[in-house]
Each structure stands twice: as structure tokens, then as C-alpha cells.
């Protein structure tokens, strides 16, 4: 597959997660000594249960680092949930889905994101935020170099979907929480409380970093 949905990923065993890591990192899978490359585009979406649920395994940091964005979805609002109920009256709506874009078009869009202009001051702004995560006393693990590259790509992507061919500081601010909160580790905090604390620390960092003009 080119679009992999790993439902309840933290219920899978560490061995399964290790196999998935190869696909996410190397864009290939190995079976019985043979390696099979994965076609482009390839990306993974995953859901996970709260860590206090029974039967869950913590995701290793190097695997979390491969996910560009982590979002808290929560429950849908009443109107959206009503739409879900109505759409299931005639069967499974997923079975009636049609393609909305060709693979060639998607690859062209991905290439266009790379062409989004990023002024050196924006790159410096990104790196200053990243470096401060490594120097913060409340964090035992800061953002890696891979995380910094992913952060930069996310900023370009956000600018692109916002209808611009250049990045601005607000793009950086918008991507800080979804891109970085799952990449840092807070000191003295249980795993289930990590994300909220990380979001708070990151916001403090952003508030203190001078915004380029």
C-alpha cells in the first residue's frame, strides 16, 4: 500500500513497531531476506490509545520522530457526529469513496512544497526554537536534527496550503505544537502526561524567542 493506516498503533508489540520503522525510515520492507522498495508517495497515518489503557506499549522515541505531525482529535461535535450516523444508514461509506487526486498530481504538489521560499531569518527562527528545546531544564530530550528538518518542511507545507509560495513567522508558530510536542521528553513527568506538559514548555519557548521582522 502507499497509504498505511495503523489503527491503535500502541497496541502492537515492539517487534511489529520495529518492522514498521523500517518502512517509515527506509521506504522499504524486508521479508525472508528479500527487500522490497515501497512506491512513492508513501506515508503512514496512525491512531493511538491513551497510555493508561491496558495492553498498550510505549512508542520508542526514534519511531515517534518519524511522524511529522501528532494531533489530539478528541470527540466530534454533535453536528459532525450526526453526519457520521446518517452516512452509515446505507452501508459503509468508505466503500463508496472515489479518488480525488492522481498520484502524478500529488507528486507534483510535494515537489512544489520544496519550492516554497524560506528566508534565512525564518530558518534561523526555526533553529533557535529547536536549540532552546535542547537547553531547557524542563526537557530531558530536545528536538533532533531530523526533527528540525521535518519542522522546516512542515512550515513550507503550511505556507503552501495557505496559498503562499513563501513562509512567514506565523507558519512557524502554527507548526510548533503539532510537529515538536511528540519529539521532546519532559523531565519527571509520566508518559501519559508528557504531551500537555511538552506543549506548555514549547509555548514558553516560542513566547521568548524574538520574532523575525
Coordinates of N, CA and C in Angstrom, one line a residue:
X1 N 0.8 -1.2 0.0 CA 0.0 0.0 0.0 C 0.9 1.2 0.0
X2 N 0.3 2.4 -0.4 CA 1.0 3.6 -0.4 C 0.5 4.5 0.7
X3 N -0.7 4.2 1.2 CA -1.2 5.0 2.4 C -1.6 4.0 3.4
X4 N -0.8 3.9 4.5 CA -1.0 2.9 5.5 C -1.6 3.6 6.8
X5 N -2.7 3.0 7.2 CA -3.4 3.5 8.4 C -3.1 2.4 9.5
X6 N -2.3 2.8 10.5 CA -2.0 1.9 11.6 C -3.0 2.2 12.8
X7 N -4.1 1.5 12.9 CA -5.1 1.9 13.9 C -4.6 1.3 15.3
X8 N -4.7 2.2 16.3 CA -4.2 1.8 17.7 C -2.8 1.2 17.6
X9 N -1.9 2.1 17.1 CA -0.5 1.6 16.9 C 0.2 1.2 18.2
X10 N -0.2 1.8 19.3 CA 0.5 1.5 20.5 C -0.1 0.2 21.2
X11 N -0.9 -0.5 20.5 CA -1.3 -1.9 20.9 C -0.5 -2.9 20.2
X12 N 0.3 -2.6 19.2 CA 1.2 -3.5 18.6 C 2.4 -3.8 19.4
X13 N 3.0 -4.9 19.2 CA 4.2 -5.3 20.0 C 5.4 -4.5 19.5
X14 N 6.5 -4.4 20.3 CA 7.7 -3.7 19.9 C 8.3 -4.3 18.6
X15 N 8.1 -5.6 18.4 CA 8.7 -6.2 17.2 C 8.0 -5.7 16.0
X16 N 6.6 -5.6 16.1 CA 5.9 -5.1 15.0 C 6.2 -3.6 14.7
X17 N 6.4 -2.9 15.8 CA 6.7 -1.5 15.6 C 8.1 -1.3 14.9
X18 N 9.0 -2.3 15.3 CA 10.3 -2.2 14.7 C 10.3 -2.5 13.1
X19 N 9.4 -3.4 12.7 CA 9.2 -3.6 11.3 C 8.6 -2.4 10.6
X20 N 7.7 -1.8 11.3 CA 7.0 -0.6 10.7 C 8.1 0.5 10.6
X21 N 9.0 0.6 11.5 CA 10.0 1.6 11.5 C 10.9 1.5 10.2
X22 N 11.1 0.3 9.7 CA 11.9 0.2 8.5 C 11.2 0.8 7.3
X23 N 9.9 0.6 7.3 CA 9.1 1.2 6.2 C 9.1 2.7 6.3
X24 N 8.9 3.2 7.5 CA 8.9 4.7 7.6 C 10.2 5.3 7.4
X25 N 11.3 4.6 7.8 CA 12.6 5.2 7.7 C 13.3 5.0 6.4
X26 N 13.2 3.7 5.9 CA 14.0 3.4 4.7 C 13.1 3.3 3.4
X27 N 11.8 3.4 3.6 CA 10.8 3.3 2.5 C 11.0 1.9 1.8
X28 N 11.1 0.9 2.6 CA 11.2 -0.5 2.1 C 10.8 -1.4 3.2
X29 N 10.5 -2.7 2.8 CA 10.1 -3.8 3.8 C 11.0 -5.0 3.4
X30 N 11.4 -5.7 4.5 CA 12.2 -6.9 4.3 C 11.4 -8.1 4.7
X31 N 11.4 -9.1 3.9 CA 10.6 -10.4 4.1 C 11.5 -11.6 3.7
X32 N 11.9 -12.4 4.7 CA 12.6 -13.6 4.4 C 13.9 -13.3 3.6
X33 N 14.6 -12.3 4.0 CA 15.9 -12.0 3.4 C 15.8 -11.2 2.1
X34 N 14.6 -10.8 1.7 CA 14.4 -10.1 0.4 C 13.9 -8.7 0.8
X35 N 14.4 -7.7 0.1 CA 14.0 -6.3 0.3 C 13.1 -5.8 -0.8
X36 N 12.0 -5.2 -0.4 CA 11.0 -4.7 -1.4 C 10.9 -3.2 -1.2
X37 N 11.2 -2.4 -2.2 CA 11.0 -0.9 -2.1 C 9.5 -0.6 -2.1
X38 N 9.2 0.5 -1.4 CA 7.8 1.0 -1.4 C 7.6 2.1 -2.4
X39 N 6.6 2.1 -3.2 CA 6.3 3.1 -4.2 C 6.1 4.4 -3.6
X40 N 6.4 5.5 -4.3 CA 6.1 6.9 -3.9 C 4.8 7.2 -4.5
X41 N 4.0 8.0 -3.9 CA 4.2 8.5 -2.5 C 3.9 7.4 -1.5
X42 N 4.5 7.5 -0.3 CA 4.2 6.5 0.8 C 4.2 7.3 2.1
X43 N 3.1 7.1 2.8 CA 3.1 7.7 4.2 C 2.2 7.0 5.1
X44 N 2.4 7.1 6.4 CA 1.8 6.4 7.4 C 0.9 7.3 8.3
X45 N -0.3 6.9 8.5 CA -1.2 7.6 9.5 C -1.4 6.6 10.6
X46 N -1.5 7.1 11.8 CA -1.7 6.1 12.9 C -2.6 6.8 14.0
X47 N -3.3 5.9 14.7 CA -4.0 6.4 15.9 C -3.4 5.6 17.1
X48 N -3.6 6.2 18.3 CA -3.1 5.5 19.5 C -4.1 5.8 20.6
X49 N -4.1 4.8 21.5 CA -5.0 4.9 22.7 C -4.2 5.6 23.8
X50 N -4.9 6.2 24.8 CA -4.2 6.8 26.0 C -3.3 5.7 26.6
X51 N -2.1 6.1 27.2 CA -1.2 5.1 27.7 C -1.7 4.4 28.9
X52 N -2.7 5.0 29.6 CA -3.2 4.3 30.8 C -4.1 3.1 30.4
X53 N -4.5 2.9 29.2 CA -5.3 1.8 28.7 C -4.4 0.5 28.9
X54 N -5.1 -0.6 29.2 CA -4.4 -1.9 29.3 C -4.0 -2.4 27.9
X55 N -2.9 -3.1 27.9 CA -2.4 -3.7 26.6 C -1.8 -2.7 25.7
X56 N -1.3 -1.6 26.1 CA -0.6 -0.6 25.3 C 0.9 -0.7 25.5
X57 N 1.6 -0.4 24.5 CA 3.1 -0.3 24.6 C 3.6 1.1 24.2
X58 N 4.5 1.6 25.0 CA 5.0 3.0 24.6 C 5.8 2.9 23.3
X59 N 5.5 3.9 22.5 CA 6.3 4.0 21.2 C 7.7 4.5 21.4
X60 N 8.7 3.9 20.9 CA 10.1 4.4 21.1 C 10.2 5.8 20.5
X61 N 11.2 6.6 21.0 CA 11.4 7.9 20.6 C 11.8 8.0 19.1
X62 N 12.6 7.0 18.6 CA 13.0 7.1 17.2 C 11.9 6.8 16.3
X63 N 10.8 6.1 16.7 CA 9.7 5.9 15.9 C 8.8 7.2 15.9
X64 N 8.6 7.8 17.1 CA 7.8 9.0 17.2 C 8.4 10.1 16.3
X65 N 9.8 10.1 16.2 CA 10.5 11.1 15.4 C 10.2 11.0 13.9
X66 N 9.7 9.8 13.5 CA 9.3 9.6 12.0 C 8.0 10.1 11.7
X67 N 7.1 10.4 12.7 CA 5.8 11.0 12.4 C 6.0 12.5 12.3
X68 N 5.6 13.1 11.2 CA 5.7 14.6 11.1 C 4.8 15.3 12.1
X69 N 3.6 14.9 12.2 CA 2.6 15.6 13.0 C 1.9 14.7 13.9
X70 N 1.6 15.2 15.1 CA 0.8 14.5 16.1 C -0.3 15.4 16.5
X71 N -1.6 15.0 16.4 CA -2.7 15.8 16.7 C -3.6 15.1 17.7
X72 N -4.3 15.9 18.6 CA -5.3 15.4 19.5 C -6.6 15.6 18.8
X73 N -7.3 14.5 18.5 CA -8.5 14.6 17.7 C -9.7 14.8 18.6
X74 N -9.8 14.0 19.7 CA -11.0 14.1 20.6 C -12.2 13.6 19.9
X75 N -13.4 14.0 20.5 CA -14.7 13.6 20.0 C -15.2 14.6 19.0
X76 N -15.9 14.2 18.0 CA -16.5 15.1 17.0 C -17.6 15.9 17.7
X77 N -17.9 17.1 17.1 CA -19.0 17.9 17.7 C -20.4 17.2 17.3
X78 N -21.5 17.6 17.8 CA -22.7 17.0 17.6 C -23.2 16.9 16.2
X79 N -23.0 18.0 15.4 CA -23.4 18.1 14.0 C -22.5 17.1 13.2
X80 N -21.2 17.1 13.5 CA -20.4 16.1 12.7 C -20.7 14.7 13.0
X81 N -21.0 14.4 14.3 CA -21.3 13.0 14.7 C -22.7 12.6 14.1
X82 N -23.6 13.6 13.9 CA -24.9 13.3 13.3 C -24.7 12.9 11.8
X83 N -23.7 13.6 11.2 CA -23.4 13.3 9.8 C -22.8 11.9 9.7
X84 N -22.0 11.5 10.6 CA -21.4 10.1 10.6 C -22.6 9.1 10.7
X85 N -23.5 9.3 11.7 CA -24.6 8.4 11.9 C -25.4 8.2 10.6
X86 N -25.8 9.4 10.0 CA -26.6 9.3 8.8 C -25.9 8.7 7.6
X87 N -24.6 8.9 7.5 CA -23.8 8.3 6.4 C -23.7 6.8 6.5
X88 N -23.9 6.2 7.6 CA -23.8 4.8 7.8 C -25.2 4.0 7.6
X89 N -26.2 4.8 7.3 CA -27.5 4.1 7.2 C -27.6 3.3 5.9
X90 N -26.9 3.7 4.9 CA -26.9 2.9 3.7 C -25.7 2.0 3.5
X91 N -25.0 1.6 4.6 CA -23.9 0.8 4.5 C -22.6 1.5 4.9
X92 N -21.5 1.0 4.5 CA -20.2 1.5 4.8 C -19.8 2.6 3.9
X93 N -19.7 3.9 4.3 CA -19.4 5.0 3.3 C -18.0 4.9 2.7
X94 N -17.1 4.2 3.4 CA -15.7 4.1 2.9 C -15.7 3.3 1.6
X95 N -16.6 2.4 1.5 CA -16.7 1.6 0.3 C -17.1 2.4 -1.0
X96 N -17.7 3.6 -0.7 CA -18.1 4.4 -1.9 C -17.2 5.6 -2.2
X97 N -16.0 5.6 -1.5 CA -15.1 6.7 -1.7 C -14.5 6.6 -3.1
X98 N -14.2 7.7 -3.7 CA -13.6 7.8 -5.1 C -12.3 8.6 -4.9
X99 N -11.3 8.3 -5.8 CA -10.1 9.1 -5.8 C -10.4 10.6 -6.1
X100 N -9.7 11.4 -5.4 CA -9.8 12.9 -5.5 C -8.6 13.5 -6.2
X101 N -7.5 12.7 -6.4 CA -6.3 13.3 -7.0 C -5.5 12.1 -7.6
X102 N -4.8 12.3 -8.7 CA -4.0 11.3 -9.2 C -2.6 11.3 -8.6
X103 N -1.9 10.2 -8.6 CA -0.6 10.1 -8.0 C 0.3 11.1 -8.5
X104 N 0.3 11.3 -9.9 CA 1.2 12.2 -10.5 C 1.0 13.7 -10.0
X105 N -0.3 14.0 -9.8 CA -0.6 15.3 -9.2 C -0.1 15.5 -7.8
X106 N -0.2 14.4 -7.0 CA 0.3 14.5 -5.6 C 1.8 14.7 -5.6
X107 N 2.5 14.0 -6.4 CA 3.9 14.1 -6.5 C 4.3 15.5 -6.9
X108 N 3.6 16.1 -7.9 CA 3.8 17.5 -8.3 C 3.6 18.4 -7.1
X109 N 2.6 18.2 -6.3 CA 2.3 19.1 -5.2 C 3.5 19.0 -4.2
X110 N 3.9 17.7 -3.9 CA 5.0 17.5 -3.0 C 6.3 18.3 -3.5
X111 N 6.5 18.2 -4.8 CA 7.7 18.9 -5.3 C 7.5 20.5 -5.2
X112 N 6.3 20.9 -5.3 CA 6.0 22.4 -5.2 C 6.3 22.9 -3.8
X113 N 6.0 22.0 -2.8 CA 6.2 22.4 -1.4 C 7.7 22.7 -1.2
X114 N 8.6 21.9 -1.9 CA 10.0 22.2 -1.7 C 10.5 23.5 -2.3
X115 N 9.7 24.1 -3.2 CA 10.0 25.3 -3.8 C 9.5 26.5 -3.0
X116 N 8.8 26.3 -1.9 CA 8.3 27.4 -1.1 C 9.5 28.1 -0.5
X117 N 9.6 29.4 -0.7 CA 10.7 30.2 -0.3 C 10.8 30.4 1.2
X118 N 11.9 30.2 1.8 CA 12.1 30.4 3.2 C 13.3 31.3 3.4
X119 N 13.0 32.5 3.9 CA 14.1 33.5 4.1 C 15.0 32.9 5.2
X120 N 16.3 33.4 5.2 CA 17.3 32.9 6.1 C 16.8 33.2 7.6
X121 N 16.1 34.4 7.7 CA 15.7 34.7 9.1 C 14.6 33.7 9.6
X122 N 13.8 33.1 8.7 CA 12.9 32.1 9.1 C 13.6 30.9 9.5
X123 N 14.6 30.5 8.7 CA 15.4 29.3 9.1 C 16.1 29.5 10.5
X124 N 16.6 30.7 10.7 CA 17.2 31.0 12.0 C 16.2 30.9 13.1
X125 N 15.0 31.4 12.8 CA 13.9 31.4 13.8 C 13.6 29.9 14.2
X126 N 13.5 29.1 13.2 CA 13.2 27.6 13.4 C 14.3 27.0 14.3
X127 N 15.6 27.3 13.9 CA 16.7 26.7 14.6 C 16.8 27.2 16.0
X128 N 16.5 28.5 16.3 CA 16.6 29.0 17.6 C 15.6 28.3 18.5
X129 N 14.4 28.0 18.0 CA 13.4 27.3 18.8 C 13.9 25.9 19.1
X130 N 14.4 25.2 18.0 CA 14.9 23.8 18.2 C 16.0 23.8 19.2
X131 N 17.0 24.7 19.1 CA 18.1 24.7 20.1 C 17.7 25.0 21.5
X132 N 16.7 25.8 21.7 CA 16.2 26.1 23.0 C 15.5 24.9 23.7
X133 N 15.0 24.0 22.8 CA 14.4 22.7 23.4 C 15.5 21.9 24.0
X134 N 16.7 22.0 23.5 CA 17.9 21.2 23.9 C 18.5 21.8 25.2
X135 N 18.2 23.1 25.4 CA 18.9 23.8 26.5 C 17.9 24.0 27.7
X136 N 16.6 23.6 27.5 CA 15.6 23.8 28.5 C 15.7 22.8 29.7
X137 N 15.7 23.3 30.9 CA 15.9 22.4 32.1 C 14.7 21.5 32.3
X138 N 13.6 21.8 31.7 CA 12.4 21.0 31.9 C 12.3 19.9 30.9
X139 N 13.2 19.9 29.9 CA 13.2 18.8 28.9 C 14.5 18.0 29.0
X140 N 14.3 16.7 29.0 CA 15.5 15.8 29.1 C 15.9 15.4 27.7
X141 N 15.0 15.5 26.7 CA 15.3 15.2 25.3 C 14.7 16.4 24.5
X142 N 15.6 17.0 23.7 CA 15.2 18.1 22.8 C 14.9 17.6 21.4
X143 N 14.6 18.5 20.5 CA 14.3 18.1 19.1 C 15.6 17.7 18.4
X144 N 15.6 16.6 17.7 CA 16.7 16.1 16.9 C 16.9 16.9 15.7
X145 N 18.0 16.6 15.0 CA 18.3 17.3 13.7 C 17.2 16.8 12.7
X146 N 16.9 15.5 12.7 CA 15.8 15.1 11.9 C 14.5 15.8 12.1
X147 N 14.2 16.1 13.4 CA 13.0 16.8 13.8 C 13.1 18.3 13.3
X148 N 14.3 18.9 13.3 CA 14.4 20.2 12.8 C 14.2 20.3 11.3
X149 N 14.6 19.3 10.5 CA 14.4 19.2 9.1 C 12.9 19.0 8.8
X150 N 12.3 18.1 9.6 CA 10.8 17.9 9.5 C 10.0 19.2 9.8
X151 N 10.5 19.9 10.8 CA 9.8 21.1 11.2 C 9.9 22.1 10.1
X152 N 11.0 22.2 9.4 CA 11.2 23.1 8.3 C 10.3 22.8 7.1
X153 N 10.2 21.5 6.9 CA 9.3 21.0 5.8 C 7.8 21.3 6.1
X154 N 7.5 21.1 7.4 CA 6.1 21.4 7.8 C 5.7 22.8 7.6
X155 N 6.7 23.7 7.9 CA 6.5 25.2 7.7 C 6.3 25.5 6.3
X156 N 7.1 24.9 5.4 CA 6.9 25.1 4.0 C 5.5 24.6 3.5
X157 N 5.1 23.4 4.0 CA 3.8 22.8 3.7 C 2.7 23.7 4.1
X158 N 2.8 24.2 5.4 CA 1.7 25.1 5.9 C 1.6 26.4 5.1
X159 N 2.7 26.9 4.7 CA 2.7 28.1 3.8 C 2.0 27.8 2.5
X160 N 2.3 26.6 1.9 CA 1.8 26.2 0.6 C 0.3 26.0 0.6
X161 N -0.2 25.3 1.7 CA -1.7 25.1 1.7 C -2.4 26.4 2.2
X162 N -1.7 27.4 2.6 CA -2.2 28.7 3.0 C -2.3 29.6 1.7
X163 N -1.8 29.1 0.6 CA -1.9 29.8 -0.7 C -0.7 30.7 -0.9
X164 N 0.5 30.5 -0.2 CA 1.6 31.3 -0.4 C 2.8 30.5 -0.9
X165 N 3.7 31.2 -1.7 CA 5.0 30.5 -2.1 C 6.1 31.0 -1.3
X166 N 5.9 31.5 -0.1 CA 6.9 31.9 0.8 C 6.4 31.7 2.3
X167 N 7.3 31.4 3.2 CA 7.0 31.2 4.6 C 7.1 32.5 5.4
X168 N 6.3 32.6 6.5 CA 6.3 33.7 7.4 C 6.4 33.2 8.8
X169 N 6.7 34.0 9.8 CA 6.8 33.6 11.2 C 5.6 32.9 11.7
X170 N 4.4 33.3 11.3 CA 3.2 32.7 11.8 C 3.1 31.2 11.3
X171 N 3.7 30.9 10.2 CA 3.7 29.5 9.8 C 4.5 28.6 10.8
X172 N 5.6 29.2 11.2 CA 6.4 28.5 12.2 C 5.7 28.3 13.5
X173 N 5.0 29.4 14.0 CA 4.3 29.3 15.2 C 3.1 28.3 15.1
X174 N 2.5 28.2 14.0 CA 1.4 27.3 13.8 C 1.8 25.8 13.8
X175 N 3.1 25.5 13.5 CA 3.6 24.2 13.4 C 4.4 23.7 14.6
X176 N 4.7 24.6 15.5 CA 5.5 24.2 16.7 C 4.8 23.1 17.5
X177 N 3.6 23.2 17.9 CA 2.9 22.2 18.7 C 2.7 20.9 18.0
X178 N 2.1 20.9 16.8 CA 1.9 19.6 16.2 C 3.1 18.8 15.7
X179 N 4.2 19.6 15.4 CA 5.4 18.9 14.9 C 6.4 18.6 16.0
X180 N 6.5 19.4 17.1 CA 7.5 19.2 18.1 C 7.1 18.6 19.4
X181 N 5.8 18.7 19.8 CA 5.4 18.2 21.1 C 5.7 16.7 21.3
X182 N 5.6 15.9 20.3 CA 5.8 14.5 20.5 C 7.3 14.1 20.3
X183 N 8.1 15.1 20.0 CA 9.5 14.8 19.8 C 10.4 15.2 21.0
X184 N 9.8 15.8 22.0 CA 10.6 16.2 23.2 C 10.1 15.3 24.4
X185 N 11.0 15.2 25.4 CA 10.6 14.4 26.6 C 10.8 15.3 27.8
X186 N 9.8 15.4 28.6 CA 9.8 16.3 29.8 C 10.4 15.5 31.0
X187 N 11.2 16.2 31.8 CA 11.8 15.6 32.9 C 10.8 15.4 34.1
X188 N 10.8 14.2 34.7 CA 10.0 14.0 35.9 C 8.5 13.9 35.6
X189 N 8.1 13.7 34.4 CA 6.7 13.6 34.0 C 6.3 12.2 33.5
X190 N 5.3 11.6 34.0 CA 4.8 10.3 33.5 C 4.5 10.4 32.0
X191 N 4.6 9.3 31.3 CA 4.4 9.3 29.9 C 3.0 9.8 29.5
X192 N 2.0 9.5 30.2 CA 0.6 9.9 29.8 C 0.4 11.4 30.0
X193 N 1.3 12.1 30.8 CA 1.2 13.5 31.0 C 2.2 14.3 30.1
X194 N 3.0 13.6 29.3 CA 4.1 14.2 28.6 C 3.6 15.3 27.6
X195 N 2.6 14.9 26.8 CA 2.2 15.8 25.7 C 1.8 17.2 26.2
X196 N 0.9 17.2 27.2 CA 0.4 18.5 27.6 C 1.5 19.4 28.2
X197 N 2.4 18.7 29.0 CA 3.5 19.4 29.6 C 4.4 19.9 28.5
X198 N 4.7 19.1 27.5 CA 5.6 19.5 26.4 C 5.0 20.7 25.6
X199 N 3.7 20.7 25.4 CA 3.0 21.8 24.8 C 3.2 23.1 25.5
X200 N 3.1 23.0 26.9 CA 3.3 24.2 27.7 C 4.7 24.7 27.6
X201 N 5.7 23.8 27.7 CA 7.1 24.2 27.6 C 7.4 24.8 26.3
X202 N 6.9 24.2 25.2 CA 7.2 24.7 23.9 C 6.6 26.1 23.7
X203 N 5.4 26.3 24.2 CA 4.8 27.6 24.1 C 5.6 28.7 24.9
X204 N 6.1 28.3 26.0 CA 7.0 29.2 26.7 C 8.3 29.6 25.9
X205 N 8.8 28.6 25.2 CA 10.0 28.8 24.4 C 9.6 29.8 23.2
X206 N 8.5 29.5 22.6 CA 8.1 30.4 21.4 C 7.9 31.8 21.9
X207 N 7.3 32.0 23.1 CA 7.0 33.3 23.6 C 8.3 34.1 23.9
X208 N 9.4 33.4 24.1 CA 10.6 34.1 24.5 C 11.6 34.3 23.3
X209 N 11.3 33.6 22.2 CA 12.2 33.7 21.0 C 11.8 35.0 20.2
X210 N 12.7 35.9 20.0 CA 12.3 37.1 19.1 C 11.8 36.7 17.8
X211 N 10.8 37.3 17.3 CA 10.2 37.0 16.0 C 10.9 37.8 14.9
X212 N 11.3 37.2 13.9 CA 12.0 37.9 12.8 C 11.0 38.9 12.1
X213 N 11.6 40.0 11.7 CA 10.8 41.1 11.0 C 11.3 41.4 9.6

